[in-house]
PDB file of N, CA and C in Angstrom:
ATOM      1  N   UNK S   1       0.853  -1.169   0.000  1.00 88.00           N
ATOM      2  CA  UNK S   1       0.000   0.000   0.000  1.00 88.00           C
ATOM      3  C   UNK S   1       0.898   1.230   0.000  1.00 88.00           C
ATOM      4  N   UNK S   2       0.544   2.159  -0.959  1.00 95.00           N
ATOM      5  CA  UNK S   2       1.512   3.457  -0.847  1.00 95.00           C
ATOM      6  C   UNK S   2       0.649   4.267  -0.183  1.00 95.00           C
ATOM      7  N   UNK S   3       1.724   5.121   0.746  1.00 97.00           N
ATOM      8  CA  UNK S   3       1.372   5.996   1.748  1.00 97.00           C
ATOM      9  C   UNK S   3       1.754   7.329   0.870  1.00 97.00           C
ATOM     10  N   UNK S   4       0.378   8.133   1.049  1.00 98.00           N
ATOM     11  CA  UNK S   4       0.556   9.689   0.576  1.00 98.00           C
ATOM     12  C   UNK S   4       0.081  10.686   2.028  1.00 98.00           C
ATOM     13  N   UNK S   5       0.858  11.528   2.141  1.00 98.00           N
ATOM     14  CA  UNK S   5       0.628  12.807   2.738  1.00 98.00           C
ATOM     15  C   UNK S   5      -0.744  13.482   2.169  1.00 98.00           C
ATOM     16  N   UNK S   6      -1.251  14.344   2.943  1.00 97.00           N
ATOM     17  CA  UNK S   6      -2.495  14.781   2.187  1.00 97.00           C
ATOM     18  C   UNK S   6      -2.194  16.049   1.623  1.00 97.00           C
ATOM     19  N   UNK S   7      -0.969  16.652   1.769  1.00 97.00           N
ATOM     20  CA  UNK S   7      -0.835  17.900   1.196  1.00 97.00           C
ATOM     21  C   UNK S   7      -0.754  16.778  -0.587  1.00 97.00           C
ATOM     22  N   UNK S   8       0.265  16.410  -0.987  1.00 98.00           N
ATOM     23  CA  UNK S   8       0.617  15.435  -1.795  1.00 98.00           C
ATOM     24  C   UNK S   8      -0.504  14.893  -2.214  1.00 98.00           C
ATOM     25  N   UNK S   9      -1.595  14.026  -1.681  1.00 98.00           N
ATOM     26  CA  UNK S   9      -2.972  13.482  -2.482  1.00 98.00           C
ATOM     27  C   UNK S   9      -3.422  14.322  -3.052  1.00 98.00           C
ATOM     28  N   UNK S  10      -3.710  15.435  -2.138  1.00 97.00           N
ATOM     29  CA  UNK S  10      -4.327  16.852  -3.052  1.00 97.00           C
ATOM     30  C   UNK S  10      -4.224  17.172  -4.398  1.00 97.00           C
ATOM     31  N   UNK S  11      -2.667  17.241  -4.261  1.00 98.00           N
ATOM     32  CA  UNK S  11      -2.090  17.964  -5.332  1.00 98.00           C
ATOM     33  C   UNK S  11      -2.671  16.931  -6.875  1.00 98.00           C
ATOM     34  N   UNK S  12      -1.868  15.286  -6.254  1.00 97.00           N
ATOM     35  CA  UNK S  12      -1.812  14.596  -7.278  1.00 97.00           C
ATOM     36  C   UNK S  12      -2.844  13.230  -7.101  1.00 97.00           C
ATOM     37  N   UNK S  13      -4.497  13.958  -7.005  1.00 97.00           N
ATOM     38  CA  UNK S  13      -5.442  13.263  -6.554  1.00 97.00           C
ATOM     39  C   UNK S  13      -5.943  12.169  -7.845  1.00 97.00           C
ATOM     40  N   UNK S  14      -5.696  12.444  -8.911  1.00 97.00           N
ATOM     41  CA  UNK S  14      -6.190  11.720 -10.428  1.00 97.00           C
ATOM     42  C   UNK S  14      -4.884  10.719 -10.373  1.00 97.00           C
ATOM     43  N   UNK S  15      -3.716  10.849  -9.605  1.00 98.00           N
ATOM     44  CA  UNK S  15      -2.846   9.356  -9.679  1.00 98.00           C
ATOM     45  C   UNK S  15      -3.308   8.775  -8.360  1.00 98.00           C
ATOM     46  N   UNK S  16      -3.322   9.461  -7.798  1.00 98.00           N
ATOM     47  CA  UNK S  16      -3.519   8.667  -6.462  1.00 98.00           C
ATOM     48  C   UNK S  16      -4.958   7.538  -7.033  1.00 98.00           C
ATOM     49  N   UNK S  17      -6.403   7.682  -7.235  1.00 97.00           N
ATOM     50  CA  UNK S  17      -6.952   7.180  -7.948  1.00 97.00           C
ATOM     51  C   UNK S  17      -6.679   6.049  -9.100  1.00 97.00           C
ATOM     52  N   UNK S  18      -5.362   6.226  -9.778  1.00 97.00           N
ATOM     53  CA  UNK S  18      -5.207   5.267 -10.903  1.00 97.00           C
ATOM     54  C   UNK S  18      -4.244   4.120 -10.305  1.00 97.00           C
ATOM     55  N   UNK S  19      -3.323   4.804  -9.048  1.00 97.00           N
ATOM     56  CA  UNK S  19      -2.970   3.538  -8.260  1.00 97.00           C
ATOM     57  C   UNK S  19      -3.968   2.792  -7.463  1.00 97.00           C
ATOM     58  N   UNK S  20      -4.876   3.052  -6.971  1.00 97.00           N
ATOM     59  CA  UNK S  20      -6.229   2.173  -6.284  1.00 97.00           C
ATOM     60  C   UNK S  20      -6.428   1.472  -7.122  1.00 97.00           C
ATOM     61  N   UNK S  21      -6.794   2.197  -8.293  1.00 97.00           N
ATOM     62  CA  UNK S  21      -7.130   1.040  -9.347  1.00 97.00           C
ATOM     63  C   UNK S  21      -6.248  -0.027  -9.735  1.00 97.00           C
ATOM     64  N   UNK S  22      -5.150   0.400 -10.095  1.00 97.00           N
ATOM     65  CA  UNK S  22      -4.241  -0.573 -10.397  1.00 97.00           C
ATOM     66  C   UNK S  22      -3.143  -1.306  -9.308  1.00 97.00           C
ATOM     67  N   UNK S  23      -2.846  -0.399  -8.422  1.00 96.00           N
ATOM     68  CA  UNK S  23      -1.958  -1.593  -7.451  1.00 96.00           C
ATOM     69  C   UNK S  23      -2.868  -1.527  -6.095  1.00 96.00           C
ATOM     70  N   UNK S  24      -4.315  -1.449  -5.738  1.00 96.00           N
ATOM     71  CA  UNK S  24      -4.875  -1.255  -4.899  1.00 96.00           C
ATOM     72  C   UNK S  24      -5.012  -0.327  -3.604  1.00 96.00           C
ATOM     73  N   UNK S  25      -5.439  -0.501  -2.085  1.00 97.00           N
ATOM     74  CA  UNK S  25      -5.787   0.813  -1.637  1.00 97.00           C
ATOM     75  C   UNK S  25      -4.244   1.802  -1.125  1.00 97.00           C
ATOM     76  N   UNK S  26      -4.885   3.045  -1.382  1.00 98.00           N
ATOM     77  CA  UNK S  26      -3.835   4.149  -1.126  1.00 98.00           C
ATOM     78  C   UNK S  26      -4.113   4.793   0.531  1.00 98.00           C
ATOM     79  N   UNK S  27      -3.211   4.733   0.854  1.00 98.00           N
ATOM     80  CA  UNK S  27      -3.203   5.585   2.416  1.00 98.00           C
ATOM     81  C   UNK S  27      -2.957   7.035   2.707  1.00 98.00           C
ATOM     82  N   UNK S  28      -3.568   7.680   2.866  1.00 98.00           N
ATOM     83  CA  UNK S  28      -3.232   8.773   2.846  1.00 98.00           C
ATOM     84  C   UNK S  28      -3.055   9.932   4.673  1.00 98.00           C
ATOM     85  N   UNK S  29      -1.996  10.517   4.694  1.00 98.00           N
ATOM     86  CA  UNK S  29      -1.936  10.584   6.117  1.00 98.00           C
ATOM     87  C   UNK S  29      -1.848  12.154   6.173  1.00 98.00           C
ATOM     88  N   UNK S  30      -1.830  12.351   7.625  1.00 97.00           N
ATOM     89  CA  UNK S  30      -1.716  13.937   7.874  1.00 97.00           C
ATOM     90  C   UNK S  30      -1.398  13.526   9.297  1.00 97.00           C
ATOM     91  N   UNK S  31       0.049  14.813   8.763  1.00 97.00           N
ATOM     92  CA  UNK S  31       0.909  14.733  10.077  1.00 97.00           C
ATOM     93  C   UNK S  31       1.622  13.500  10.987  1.00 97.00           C
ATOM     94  N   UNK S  32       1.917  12.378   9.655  1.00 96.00           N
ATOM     95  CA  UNK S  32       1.883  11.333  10.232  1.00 96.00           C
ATOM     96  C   UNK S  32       1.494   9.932  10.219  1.00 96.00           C
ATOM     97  N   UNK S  33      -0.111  10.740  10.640  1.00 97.00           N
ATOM     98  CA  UNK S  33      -1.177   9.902  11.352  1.00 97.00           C
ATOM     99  C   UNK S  33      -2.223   9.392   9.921  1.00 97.00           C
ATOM    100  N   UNK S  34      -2.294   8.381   9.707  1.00 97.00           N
ATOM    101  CA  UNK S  34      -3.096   7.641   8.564  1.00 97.00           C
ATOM    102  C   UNK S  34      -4.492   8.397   9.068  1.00 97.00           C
ATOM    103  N   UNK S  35      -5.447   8.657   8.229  1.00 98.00           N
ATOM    104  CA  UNK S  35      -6.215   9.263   8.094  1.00 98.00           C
ATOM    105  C   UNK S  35      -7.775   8.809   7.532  1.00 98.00           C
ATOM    106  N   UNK S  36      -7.378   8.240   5.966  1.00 98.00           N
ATOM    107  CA  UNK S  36      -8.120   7.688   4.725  1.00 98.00           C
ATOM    108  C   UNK S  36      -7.244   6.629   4.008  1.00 98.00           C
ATOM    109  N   UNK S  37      -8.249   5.828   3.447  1.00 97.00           N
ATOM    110  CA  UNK S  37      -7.672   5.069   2.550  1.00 97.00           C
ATOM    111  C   UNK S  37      -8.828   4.818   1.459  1.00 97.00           C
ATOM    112  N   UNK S  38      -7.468   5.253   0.151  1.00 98.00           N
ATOM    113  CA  UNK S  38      -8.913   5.541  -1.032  1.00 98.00           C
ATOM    114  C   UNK S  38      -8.362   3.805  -2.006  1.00 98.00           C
ATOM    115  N   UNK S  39      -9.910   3.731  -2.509  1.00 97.00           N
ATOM    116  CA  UNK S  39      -9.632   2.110  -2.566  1.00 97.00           C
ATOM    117  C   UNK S  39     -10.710   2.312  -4.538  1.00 97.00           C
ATOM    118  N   UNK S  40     -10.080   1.429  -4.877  1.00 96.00           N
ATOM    119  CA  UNK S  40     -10.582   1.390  -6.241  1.00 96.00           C
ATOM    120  C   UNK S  40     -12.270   0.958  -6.258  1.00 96.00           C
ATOM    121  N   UNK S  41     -13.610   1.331  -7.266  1.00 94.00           N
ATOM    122  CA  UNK S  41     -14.822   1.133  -6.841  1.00 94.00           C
ATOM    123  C   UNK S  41     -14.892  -0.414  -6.597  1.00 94.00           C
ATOM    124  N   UNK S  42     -13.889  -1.268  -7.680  1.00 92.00           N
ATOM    125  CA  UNK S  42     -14.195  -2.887  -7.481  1.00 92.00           C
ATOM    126  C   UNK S  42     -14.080  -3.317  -5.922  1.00 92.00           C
ATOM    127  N   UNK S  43     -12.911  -2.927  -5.318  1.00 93.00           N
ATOM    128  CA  UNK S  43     -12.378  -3.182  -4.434  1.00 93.00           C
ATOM    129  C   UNK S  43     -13.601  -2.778  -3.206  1.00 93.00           C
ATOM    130  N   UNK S  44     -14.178  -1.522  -3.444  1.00 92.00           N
ATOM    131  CA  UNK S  44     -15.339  -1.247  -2.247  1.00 92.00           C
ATOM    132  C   UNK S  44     -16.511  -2.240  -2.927  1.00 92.00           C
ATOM    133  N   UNK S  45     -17.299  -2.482  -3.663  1.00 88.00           N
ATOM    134  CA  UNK S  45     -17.678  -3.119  -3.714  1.00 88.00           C
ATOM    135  C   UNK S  45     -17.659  -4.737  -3.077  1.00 88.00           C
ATOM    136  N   UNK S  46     -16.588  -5.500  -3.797  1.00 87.00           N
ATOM    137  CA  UNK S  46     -16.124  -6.910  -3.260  1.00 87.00           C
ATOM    138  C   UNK S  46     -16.332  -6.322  -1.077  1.00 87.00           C
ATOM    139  N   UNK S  47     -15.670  -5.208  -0.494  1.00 89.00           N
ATOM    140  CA  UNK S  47     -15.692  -5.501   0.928  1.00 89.00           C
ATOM    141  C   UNK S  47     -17.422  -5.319   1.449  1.00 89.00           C
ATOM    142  N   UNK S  48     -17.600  -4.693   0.140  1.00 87.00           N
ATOM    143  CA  UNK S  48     -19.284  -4.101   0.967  1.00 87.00           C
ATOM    144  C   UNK S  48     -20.317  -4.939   0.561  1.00 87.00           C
ATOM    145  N   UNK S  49     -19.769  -6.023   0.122  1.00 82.00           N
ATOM    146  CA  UNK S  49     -20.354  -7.169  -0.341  1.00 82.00           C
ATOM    147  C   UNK S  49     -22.074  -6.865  -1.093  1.00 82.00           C
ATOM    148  N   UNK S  50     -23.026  -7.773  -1.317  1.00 73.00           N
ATOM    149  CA  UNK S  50     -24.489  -7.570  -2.074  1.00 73.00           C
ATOM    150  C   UNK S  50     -25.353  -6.765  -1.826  1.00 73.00           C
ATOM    151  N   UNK S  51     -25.247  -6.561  -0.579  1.00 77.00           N
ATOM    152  CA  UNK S  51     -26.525  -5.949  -0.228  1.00 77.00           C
ATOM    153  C   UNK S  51     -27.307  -6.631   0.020  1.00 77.00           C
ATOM    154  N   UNK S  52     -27.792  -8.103  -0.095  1.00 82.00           N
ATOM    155  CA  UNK S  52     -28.472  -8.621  -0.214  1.00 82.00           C
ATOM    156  C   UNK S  52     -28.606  -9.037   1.202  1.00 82.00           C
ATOM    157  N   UNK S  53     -30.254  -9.495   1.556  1.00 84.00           N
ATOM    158  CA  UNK S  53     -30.395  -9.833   3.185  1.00 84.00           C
ATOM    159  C   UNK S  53     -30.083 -11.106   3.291  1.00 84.00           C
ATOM    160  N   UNK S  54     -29.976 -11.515   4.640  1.00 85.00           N
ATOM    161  CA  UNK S  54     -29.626 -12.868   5.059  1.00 85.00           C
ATOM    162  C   UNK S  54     -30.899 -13.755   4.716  1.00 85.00           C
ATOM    163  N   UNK S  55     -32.184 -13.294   4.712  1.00 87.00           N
ATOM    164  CA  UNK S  55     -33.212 -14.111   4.350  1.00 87.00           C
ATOM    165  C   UNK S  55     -33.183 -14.410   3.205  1.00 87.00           C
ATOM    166  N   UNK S  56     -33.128 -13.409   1.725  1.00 88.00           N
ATOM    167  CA  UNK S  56     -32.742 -14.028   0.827  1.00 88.00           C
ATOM    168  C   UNK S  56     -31.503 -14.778   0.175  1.00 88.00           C
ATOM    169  N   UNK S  57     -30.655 -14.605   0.684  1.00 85.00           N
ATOM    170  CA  UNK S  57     -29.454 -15.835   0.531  1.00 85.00           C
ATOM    171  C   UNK S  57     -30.233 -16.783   1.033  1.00 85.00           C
ATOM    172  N   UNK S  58     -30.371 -17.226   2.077  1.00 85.00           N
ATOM    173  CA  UNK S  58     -31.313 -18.779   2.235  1.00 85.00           C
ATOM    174  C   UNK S  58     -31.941 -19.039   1.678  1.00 85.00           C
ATOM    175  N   UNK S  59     -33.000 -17.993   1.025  1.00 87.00           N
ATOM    176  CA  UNK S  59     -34.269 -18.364   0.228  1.00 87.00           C
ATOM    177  C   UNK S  59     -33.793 -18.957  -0.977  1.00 87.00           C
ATOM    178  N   UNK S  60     -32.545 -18.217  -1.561  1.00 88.00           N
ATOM    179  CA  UNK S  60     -31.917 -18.825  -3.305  1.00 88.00           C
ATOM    180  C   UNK S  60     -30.802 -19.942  -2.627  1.00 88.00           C
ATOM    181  N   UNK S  61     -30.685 -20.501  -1.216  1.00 87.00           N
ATOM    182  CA  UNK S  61     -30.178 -21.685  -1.120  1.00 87.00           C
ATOM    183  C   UNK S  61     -30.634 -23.163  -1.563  1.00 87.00           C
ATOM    184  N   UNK S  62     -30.212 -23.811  -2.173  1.00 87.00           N
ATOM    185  CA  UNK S  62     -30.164 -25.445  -2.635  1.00 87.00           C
ATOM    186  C   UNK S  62     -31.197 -26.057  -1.921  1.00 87.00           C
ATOM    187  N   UNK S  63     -30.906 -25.642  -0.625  1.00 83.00           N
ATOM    188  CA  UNK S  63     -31.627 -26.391   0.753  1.00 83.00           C
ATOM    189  C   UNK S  63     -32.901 -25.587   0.969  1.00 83.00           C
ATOM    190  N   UNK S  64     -33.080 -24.910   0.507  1.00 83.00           N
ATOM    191  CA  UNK S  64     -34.608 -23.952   1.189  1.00 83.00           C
ATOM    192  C   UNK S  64     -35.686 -25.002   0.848  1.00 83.00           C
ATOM    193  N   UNK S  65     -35.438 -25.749  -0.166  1.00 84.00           N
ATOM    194  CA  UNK S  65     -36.885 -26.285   0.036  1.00 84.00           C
ATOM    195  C   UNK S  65     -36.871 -27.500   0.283  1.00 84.00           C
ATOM    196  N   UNK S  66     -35.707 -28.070   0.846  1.00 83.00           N
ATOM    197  CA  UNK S  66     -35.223 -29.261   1.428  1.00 83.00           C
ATOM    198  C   UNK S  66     -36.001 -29.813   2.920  1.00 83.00           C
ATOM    199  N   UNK S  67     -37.016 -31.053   2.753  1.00 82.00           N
ATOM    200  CA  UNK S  67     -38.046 -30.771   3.549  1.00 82.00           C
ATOM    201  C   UNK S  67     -37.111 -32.311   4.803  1.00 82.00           C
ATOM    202  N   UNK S  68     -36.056 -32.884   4.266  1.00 84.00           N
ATOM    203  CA  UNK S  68     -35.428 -33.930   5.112  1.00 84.00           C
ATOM    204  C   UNK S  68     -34.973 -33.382   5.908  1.00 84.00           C
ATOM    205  N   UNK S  69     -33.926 -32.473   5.768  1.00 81.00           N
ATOM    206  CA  UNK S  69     -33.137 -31.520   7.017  1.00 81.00           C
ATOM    207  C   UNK S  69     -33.141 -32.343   8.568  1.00 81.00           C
ATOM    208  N   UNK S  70     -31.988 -32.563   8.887  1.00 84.00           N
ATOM    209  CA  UNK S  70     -32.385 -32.998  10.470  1.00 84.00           C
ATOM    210  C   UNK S  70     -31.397 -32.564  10.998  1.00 84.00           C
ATOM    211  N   UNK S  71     -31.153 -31.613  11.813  1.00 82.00           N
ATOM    212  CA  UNK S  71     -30.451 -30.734  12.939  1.00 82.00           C
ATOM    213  C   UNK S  71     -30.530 -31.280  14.250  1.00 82.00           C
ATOM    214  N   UNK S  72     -29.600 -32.327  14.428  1.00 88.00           N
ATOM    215  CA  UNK S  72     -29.617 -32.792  15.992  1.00 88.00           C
ATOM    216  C   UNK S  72     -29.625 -32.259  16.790  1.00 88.00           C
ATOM    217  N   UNK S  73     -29.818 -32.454  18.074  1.00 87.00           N
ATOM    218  CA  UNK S  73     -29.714 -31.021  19.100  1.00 87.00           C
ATOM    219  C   UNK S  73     -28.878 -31.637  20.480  1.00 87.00           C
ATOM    220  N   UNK S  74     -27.822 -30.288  20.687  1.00 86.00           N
ATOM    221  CA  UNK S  74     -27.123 -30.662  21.597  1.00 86.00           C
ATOM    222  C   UNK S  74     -27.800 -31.291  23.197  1.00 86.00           C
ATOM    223  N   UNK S  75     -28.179 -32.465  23.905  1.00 86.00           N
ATOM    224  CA  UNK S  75     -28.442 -32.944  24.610  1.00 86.00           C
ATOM    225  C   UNK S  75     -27.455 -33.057  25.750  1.00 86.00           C
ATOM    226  N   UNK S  76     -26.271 -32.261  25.559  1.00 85.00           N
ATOM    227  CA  UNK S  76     -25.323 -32.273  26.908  1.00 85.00           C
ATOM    228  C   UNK S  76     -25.822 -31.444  28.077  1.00 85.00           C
ATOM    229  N   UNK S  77     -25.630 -31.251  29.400  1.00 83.00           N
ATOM    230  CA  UNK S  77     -26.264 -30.427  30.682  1.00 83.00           C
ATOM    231  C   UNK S  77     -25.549 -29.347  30.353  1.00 83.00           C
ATOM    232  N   UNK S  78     -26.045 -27.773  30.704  1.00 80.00           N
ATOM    233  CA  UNK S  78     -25.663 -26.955  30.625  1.00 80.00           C
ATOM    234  C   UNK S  78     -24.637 -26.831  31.672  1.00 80.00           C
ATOM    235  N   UNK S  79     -24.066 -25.590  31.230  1.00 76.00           N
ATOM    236  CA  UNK S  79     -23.075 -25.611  32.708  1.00 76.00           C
ATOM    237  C   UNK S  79     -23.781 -24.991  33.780  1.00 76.00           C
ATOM    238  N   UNK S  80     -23.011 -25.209  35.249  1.00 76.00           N
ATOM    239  CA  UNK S  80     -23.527 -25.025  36.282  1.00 76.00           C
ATOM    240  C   UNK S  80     -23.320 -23.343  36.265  1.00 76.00           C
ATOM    241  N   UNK S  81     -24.210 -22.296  37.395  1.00 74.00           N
ATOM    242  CA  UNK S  81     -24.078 -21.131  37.551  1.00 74.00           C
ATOM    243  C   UNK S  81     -22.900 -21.062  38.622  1.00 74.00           C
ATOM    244  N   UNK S  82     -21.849 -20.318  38.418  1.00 72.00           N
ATOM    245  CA  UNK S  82     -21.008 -20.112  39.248  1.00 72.00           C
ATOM    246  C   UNK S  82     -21.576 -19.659  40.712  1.00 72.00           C
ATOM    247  N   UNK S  83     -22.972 -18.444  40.708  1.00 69.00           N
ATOM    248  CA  UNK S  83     -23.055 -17.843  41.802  1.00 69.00           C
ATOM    249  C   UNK S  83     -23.789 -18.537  42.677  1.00 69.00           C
TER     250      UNK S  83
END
């Protein structure tokens, strides 16, 4: 990851951009101290994953309409309360 100063991103904000894209995210700091990190749109995408809810991922699962399913259930004693 290349580290830019923010006086420096400023200046040269259209490369800073074409390295996200091409060698991935850029860091950019002030005074130091990391600040931002600018990341190519693929790259936010892939972390910010579908959007999609947890109900419908199950619903377009293999198994949703899988009526055998058998989920054993843990039958061990719980633990005791300390107090």
């Amino acid at each position: 990851m290349h580290i830019w100063q923010m006086q420096e991103a400023k200046s040269r904000l259209s490369e800073v951009v074409k390295e996200a894209e091409r060698d991935g995210p850029q860091e950019i700091t002030v005074h130091g101290r990391s600040v931002a990190v600018v990341l190519s749109r693929a790259e936010y995408d892939r972390l910010a994953g579908t959007g999609e809810s947890l109900a419908s991922f199950i619903r377009r699962s293999p198994l949703a309409n899988a009526e055998d399913l058998d989920f054993p259930r843990d039958t061990s004693l719980t633990r005791e309360n300390p107090l």
